[in-house]
Short mmCIF file of C-alpha atoms and ligand atoms in Angstrom, two decimals:
data_model
loop_
_atom_site.label_atom_id
_atom_site.label_comp_id
_atom_site.label_asym_id
_atom_site.label_seq_id
_atom_site.Cartn_x
_atom_site.Cartn_y
_atom_site.Cartn_z
CA MET A 1 -23.68 -28.38 31.09
CA ARG A 2 -26.40 -26.55 33.04
CA ARG A 3 -29.29 -25.86 30.75
CA PRO A 4 -31.89 -23.31 31.90
CA PRO A 5 -35.48 -24.61 31.43
CA ASP A 6 -36.46 -21.57 29.34
CA LEU A 7 -33.21 -21.21 27.42
CA VAL A 8 -33.12 -18.06 25.26
CA ILE A 9 -30.34 -17.60 22.71
CA ALA A 10 -29.86 -14.25 20.93
CA VAL A 11 -27.97 -14.15 17.63
CA ASP A 12 -27.19 -10.78 16.03
CA GLY A 13 -25.03 -9.65 13.16
CA PRO A 14 -24.90 -7.88 9.81
CA ALA A 15 -26.31 -9.12 6.48
CA ALA A 16 -24.83 -12.39 5.14
CA SER A 17 -22.67 -12.93 8.24
CA GLY A 18 -24.05 -16.45 8.66
CA LYS A 19 -26.24 -15.57 11.64
CA GLY A 20 -29.32 -17.26 10.16
CA THR A 21 -27.45 -20.52 9.53
CA VAL A 22 -25.97 -20.41 13.02
CA ALA A 23 -29.33 -19.60 14.65
CA ARG A 24 -31.13 -22.45 12.86
CA ALA A 25 -28.38 -24.90 13.85
CA LEU A 26 -28.51 -23.77 17.49
CA ALA A 27 -32.29 -24.17 17.49
CA ALA A 28 -31.92 -27.74 16.18
CA ARG A 29 -29.12 -28.54 18.64
CA PHE A 30 -31.08 -27.33 21.68
CA GLY A 31 -34.55 -28.32 20.44
CA LEU A 32 -35.84 -24.73 20.49
CA PRO A 33 -38.22 -22.81 18.20
CA HIS A 34 -36.46 -20.22 16.00
CA LEU A 35 -37.52 -16.79 14.77
CA ASP A 36 -35.65 -14.99 11.98
CA THR A 37 -36.74 -11.46 12.91
CA GLY A 38 -35.50 -10.10 9.56
CA THR A 39 -38.54 -11.77 7.95
CA LEU A 40 -40.83 -9.49 9.98
CA TYR A 41 -39.18 -6.35 8.56
CA ARG A 42 -39.14 -7.96 5.12
CA ALA A 43 -42.87 -8.73 5.42
CA VAL A 44 -43.61 -5.08 6.25
CA ALA A 45 -41.52 -4.04 3.23
CA LEU A 46 -43.30 -6.52 0.93
CA ASN A 47 -46.71 -5.40 2.17
CA LEU A 48 -45.75 -1.77 1.54
CA LEU A 49 -44.42 -2.52 -1.96
CA ARG A 50 -47.58 -4.44 -2.90
CA TRP A 51 -49.78 -1.56 -1.73
CA GLY A 52 -47.65 0.92 -3.62
CA GLY A 53 -46.92 2.73 -0.32
CA ASP A 54 -44.03 5.19 -0.04
CA PRO A 55 -41.01 3.77 1.86
CA GLU A 56 -40.04 7.37 2.70
CA SER A 57 -43.20 7.71 4.80
CA GLU A 58 -43.03 6.38 8.37
CA PHE A 59 -46.83 6.54 8.53
CA ALA A 60 -47.22 4.36 5.40
CA ALA A 61 -44.65 1.89 6.76
CA LEU A 62 -46.52 1.70 10.06
CA ARG A 63 -49.75 0.92 8.23
CA ALA A 64 -47.92 -1.84 6.36
CA CYS A 65 -47.24 -3.57 9.71
CA ASP A 66 -50.89 -4.71 9.75
CA GLY A 67 -51.64 -8.15 8.38
CA ILE A 68 -48.07 -9.34 7.86
CA ALA A 69 -48.71 -12.77 9.41
CA SER A 70 -50.12 -14.02 6.08
CA LEU A 71 -46.81 -13.17 4.36
CA ALA A 72 -44.63 -15.31 6.65
CA ASP A 73 -43.87 -17.92 3.95
CA ASP A 74 -44.04 -15.73 0.87
CA PRO A 75 -41.10 -16.58 -1.43
CA GLU A 76 -40.82 -12.89 -2.41
CA LEU A 77 -39.60 -12.06 1.10
CA ARG A 78 -36.09 -13.04 -0.01
CA ALA A 79 -36.06 -10.68 -3.03
CA GLU A 80 -33.24 -8.11 -3.04
CA ALA A 81 -35.66 -5.21 -3.52
CA VAL A 82 -37.62 -6.32 -0.46
CA GLY A 83 -34.41 -6.52 1.61
CA GLY A 84 -33.47 -3.01 0.51
CA VAL A 85 -36.83 -1.53 1.54
CA ALA A 86 -36.74 -3.58 4.79
CA SER A 87 -33.46 -1.98 5.69
CA ARG A 88 -35.01 1.49 5.18
CA ILE A 89 -38.32 0.99 7.00
CA SER A 90 -36.59 -0.77 9.90
CA ALA A 91 -35.09 2.62 10.86
CA TYR A 92 -38.57 3.99 11.76
CA PRO A 93 -39.19 3.90 15.52
CA ALA A 94 -42.95 3.35 14.94
CA VAL A 95 -42.25 0.23 12.85
CA ARG A 96 -39.81 -1.17 15.43
CA GLU A 97 -42.36 -0.50 18.19
CA ALA A 98 -45.12 -2.24 16.21
CA LEU A 99 -42.99 -5.38 15.82
CA LEU A 100 -41.58 -5.38 19.36
CA GLU A 101 -44.26 -7.26 21.25
CA ARG A 102 -44.47 -10.29 18.96
CA GLN A 103 -40.68 -10.69 19.14
CA ARG A 104 -40.66 -10.34 22.94
CA ASP A 105 -43.54 -12.83 23.18
CA PHE A 106 -41.59 -15.29 21.03
CA ALA A 107 -38.50 -14.85 23.22
CA GLY A 108 -40.57 -15.22 26.39
CA GLN A 109 -42.46 -18.37 25.41
CA SER A 110 -42.34 -21.31 27.77
CA GLY A 111 -39.48 -23.67 26.93
CA GLY A 112 -37.25 -20.97 25.45
CA ALA A 113 -36.32 -19.83 21.93
CA VAL A 114 -33.60 -18.77 19.52
CA LEU A 115 -34.01 -15.42 17.74
CA ASP A 116 -31.74 -13.83 15.18
CA GLY A 117 -31.62 -10.25 13.95
CA ARG A 118 -29.88 -6.96 14.69
CA ASP A 119 -31.10 -5.96 18.16
CA ILE A 120 -32.00 -9.24 19.85
CA GLY A 121 -29.27 -9.17 22.51
CA THR A 122 -29.62 -5.42 23.09
CA VAL A 123 -33.38 -4.69 22.90
CA ILE A 124 -35.60 -7.73 22.33
CA ALA A 125 -34.06 -10.22 24.78
CA PRO A 126 -31.42 -8.38 26.84
CA ALA A 127 -31.63 -11.12 29.50
CA ALA A 128 -30.92 -13.97 27.03
CA HIS A 129 -28.80 -16.75 28.55
CA ALA A 130 -26.39 -16.78 25.61
CA LYS A 131 -25.73 -14.07 23.04
CA LEU A 132 -23.69 -14.37 19.88
CA PHE A 133 -22.60 -11.56 17.62
CA VAL A 134 -21.85 -13.14 14.26
CA THR A 135 -19.74 -11.15 11.85
CA ALA A 136 -17.49 -11.49 8.77
CA SER A 137 -15.59 -9.09 6.53
CA ALA A 138 -17.70 -7.14 4.03
CA ASP A 139 -15.82 -8.87 1.16
CA ALA A 140 -16.58 -12.36 2.51
CA ARG A 141 -20.23 -11.44 3.04
CA ALA A 142 -20.53 -9.98 -0.46
CA GLU A 143 -19.11 -13.18 -1.97
CA ARG A 144 -21.58 -15.29 -0.02
CA ARG A 145 -24.49 -13.09 -1.06
CA LEU A 146 -23.35 -13.31 -4.70
CA ASN A 147 -23.18 -17.13 -4.50
CA GLU A 148 -26.64 -17.18 -2.98
CA LEU A 149 -28.02 -14.98 -5.79
CA GLU A 150 -26.35 -17.10 -8.48
CA HIS A 151 -27.74 -20.20 -6.84
CA ARG A 152 -31.19 -18.70 -7.28
CA GLY A 153 -30.48 -18.14 -10.98
CA LEU A 154 -29.93 -14.38 -10.65
CA THR A 155 -27.08 -12.41 -12.17
CA ALA A 156 -25.21 -9.78 -10.18
CA HIS A 157 -21.76 -8.21 -9.96
CA LEU A 158 -19.57 -8.56 -6.92
CA ALA A 159 -18.85 -4.81 -6.82
CA ASP A 160 -22.60 -3.98 -6.73
CA VAL A 161 -23.30 -6.58 -4.06
CA LEU A 162 -20.44 -5.20 -1.96
CA LEU A 163 -21.80 -1.66 -2.29
CA ASP A 164 -25.23 -2.85 -1.22
CA ILE A 165 -23.83 -4.74 1.80
CA ARG A 166 -21.87 -1.63 2.87
CA ALA A 167 -24.94 0.60 2.46
CA ARG A 168 -27.01 -1.75 4.61
CA ASP A 169 -24.28 -1.96 7.26
CA GLU A 170 -24.20 1.82 7.35
CA ARG A 171 -27.98 2.16 7.71
CA ASP A 172 -28.31 -0.66 10.25
CA SER A 173 -25.42 0.59 12.41
CA HIS A 174 -26.19 4.28 12.41
CA ARG A 175 -29.95 4.50 12.81
CA ALA A 176 -31.09 6.22 16.01
CA THR A 177 -33.40 3.45 17.23
CA ALA A 178 -32.04 -0.02 18.09
CA PRO A 179 -28.99 0.09 15.79
CA LEU A 180 -27.04 -3.04 14.94
CA ALA A 181 -24.63 -3.35 17.86
CA ARG A 182 -22.83 -6.05 19.76
CA ALA A 183 -24.27 -6.40 23.28
CA GLU A 184 -21.58 -6.04 25.93
CA ASP A 185 -22.04 -9.65 27.00
CA ALA A 186 -22.28 -11.11 23.47
CA LEU A 187 -19.66 -13.62 22.34
CA LEU A 188 -18.04 -12.74 19.03
CA LEU A 189 -18.07 -15.26 16.20
CA ASP A 190 -16.12 -14.13 13.13
CA THR A 191 -17.04 -16.42 10.21
CA THR A 192 -14.77 -14.77 7.59
CA THR A 193 -12.57 -17.85 7.20
CA LEU A 194 -15.05 -20.48 8.40
CA ASP A 195 -17.22 -22.69 6.23
CA ARG A 196 -20.77 -23.50 7.26
CA ASP A 197 -19.94 -26.57 9.37
CA ALA A 198 -17.05 -24.87 11.15
CA ALA A 199 -19.18 -21.80 11.95
CA VAL A 200 -21.95 -23.99 13.37
CA ALA A 201 -19.52 -26.08 15.44
CA GLU A 202 -17.93 -22.93 16.87
CA ALA A 203 -21.34 -21.41 17.67
CA ILE A 204 -22.40 -24.54 19.56
CA ARG A 205 -19.09 -24.60 21.43
CA LEU A 206 -19.44 -20.93 22.45
CA VAL A 207 -23.02 -21.35 23.68
CA GLU A 208 -22.21 -24.53 25.61
CA GLN A 209 -19.21 -22.80 27.18
CA ARG A 210 -21.39 -19.83 28.20
CA LEU A 211 -24.04 -22.12 29.70
CA ALA A 212 -21.37 -24.08 31.57
CA GLY A 213 -19.75 -20.93 32.95
O1 LIG B 1 -31.70 -10.14 8.27
P1 LIG B 1 -32.36 -9.61 7.03
O2 LIG B 1 -31.40 -9.16 5.98
O3 LIG B 1 -33.41 -10.52 6.50
O4 LIG B 1 -33.14 -8.31 7.54
C1 LIG B 1 -33.68 -7.38 6.63
C2 LIG B 1 -33.55 -5.99 7.23
O5 LIG B 1 -34.36 -5.88 8.40
C3 LIG B 1 -32.12 -5.65 7.69
O6 LIG B 1 -31.36 -4.98 6.70
C4 LIG B 1 -32.34 -4.75 8.90
O7 LIG B 1 -32.32 -3.41 8.50
C5 LIG B 1 -33.72 -5.09 9.38
N1 LIG B 1 -33.71 -5.80 10.66
C6 LIG B 1 -33.67 -5.03 11.81
N2 LIG B 1 -33.74 -5.62 13.03
C7 LIG B 1 -33.83 -6.95 13.14
C8 LIG B 1 -33.84 -7.77 11.97
C9 LIG B 1 -33.77 -7.14 10.74
O8 LIG B 1 -33.58 -3.81 11.74
N3 LIG B 1 -33.92 -7.51 14.35
#
């Protein structure tokens, strides 16, 4: 397998598709640093919520982009409410613009990188050597999200989780700026019927095949 010296791998996909798991495994396999770009949008949302800023205001959301580095490891980033606000403020062009450079810098670092998100293969790193679009049925993703919530000791109903997943899909796919979309040259990985190990094995196989070809 030919491996470029500054290997960049882009992983995109909807919520709970398994893209984070796949991206972390690819980073470990290829010895690359990994950035979960969803945490940047979540950090802006958390900052905004803590300030009491209005998520309906693009200006307030832009202000909340300042000082997010200190929130990188905050356990509250994973809260459902934070994810919901993240999915709203991520539609603002000014917020996307404010977060663009640090993502591009991460992708462009010497030695290469793996990034996962919604617009990595299309906007952040369009020249990535390998791109994966990870997906799964909404039902499968809702079940995974429910398991994850229960694991964290939270109670939820499958029907509500499914509604939330569908609402996020809708917002992410239909916003005007950098919508969730499969890049033309992205390889599709459908994880609906795959467990974690099978999804990771298939992701590695697809990337190695792309690098070999
Ligand atoms: O991936 P995660 O669910 O943590 O992302 C939270 C929200 O951030 C998503 O619902 C999406 O709207 C937004 N996001 C984005 N572009 C990215 C990563 C995340 O718009 N590259």
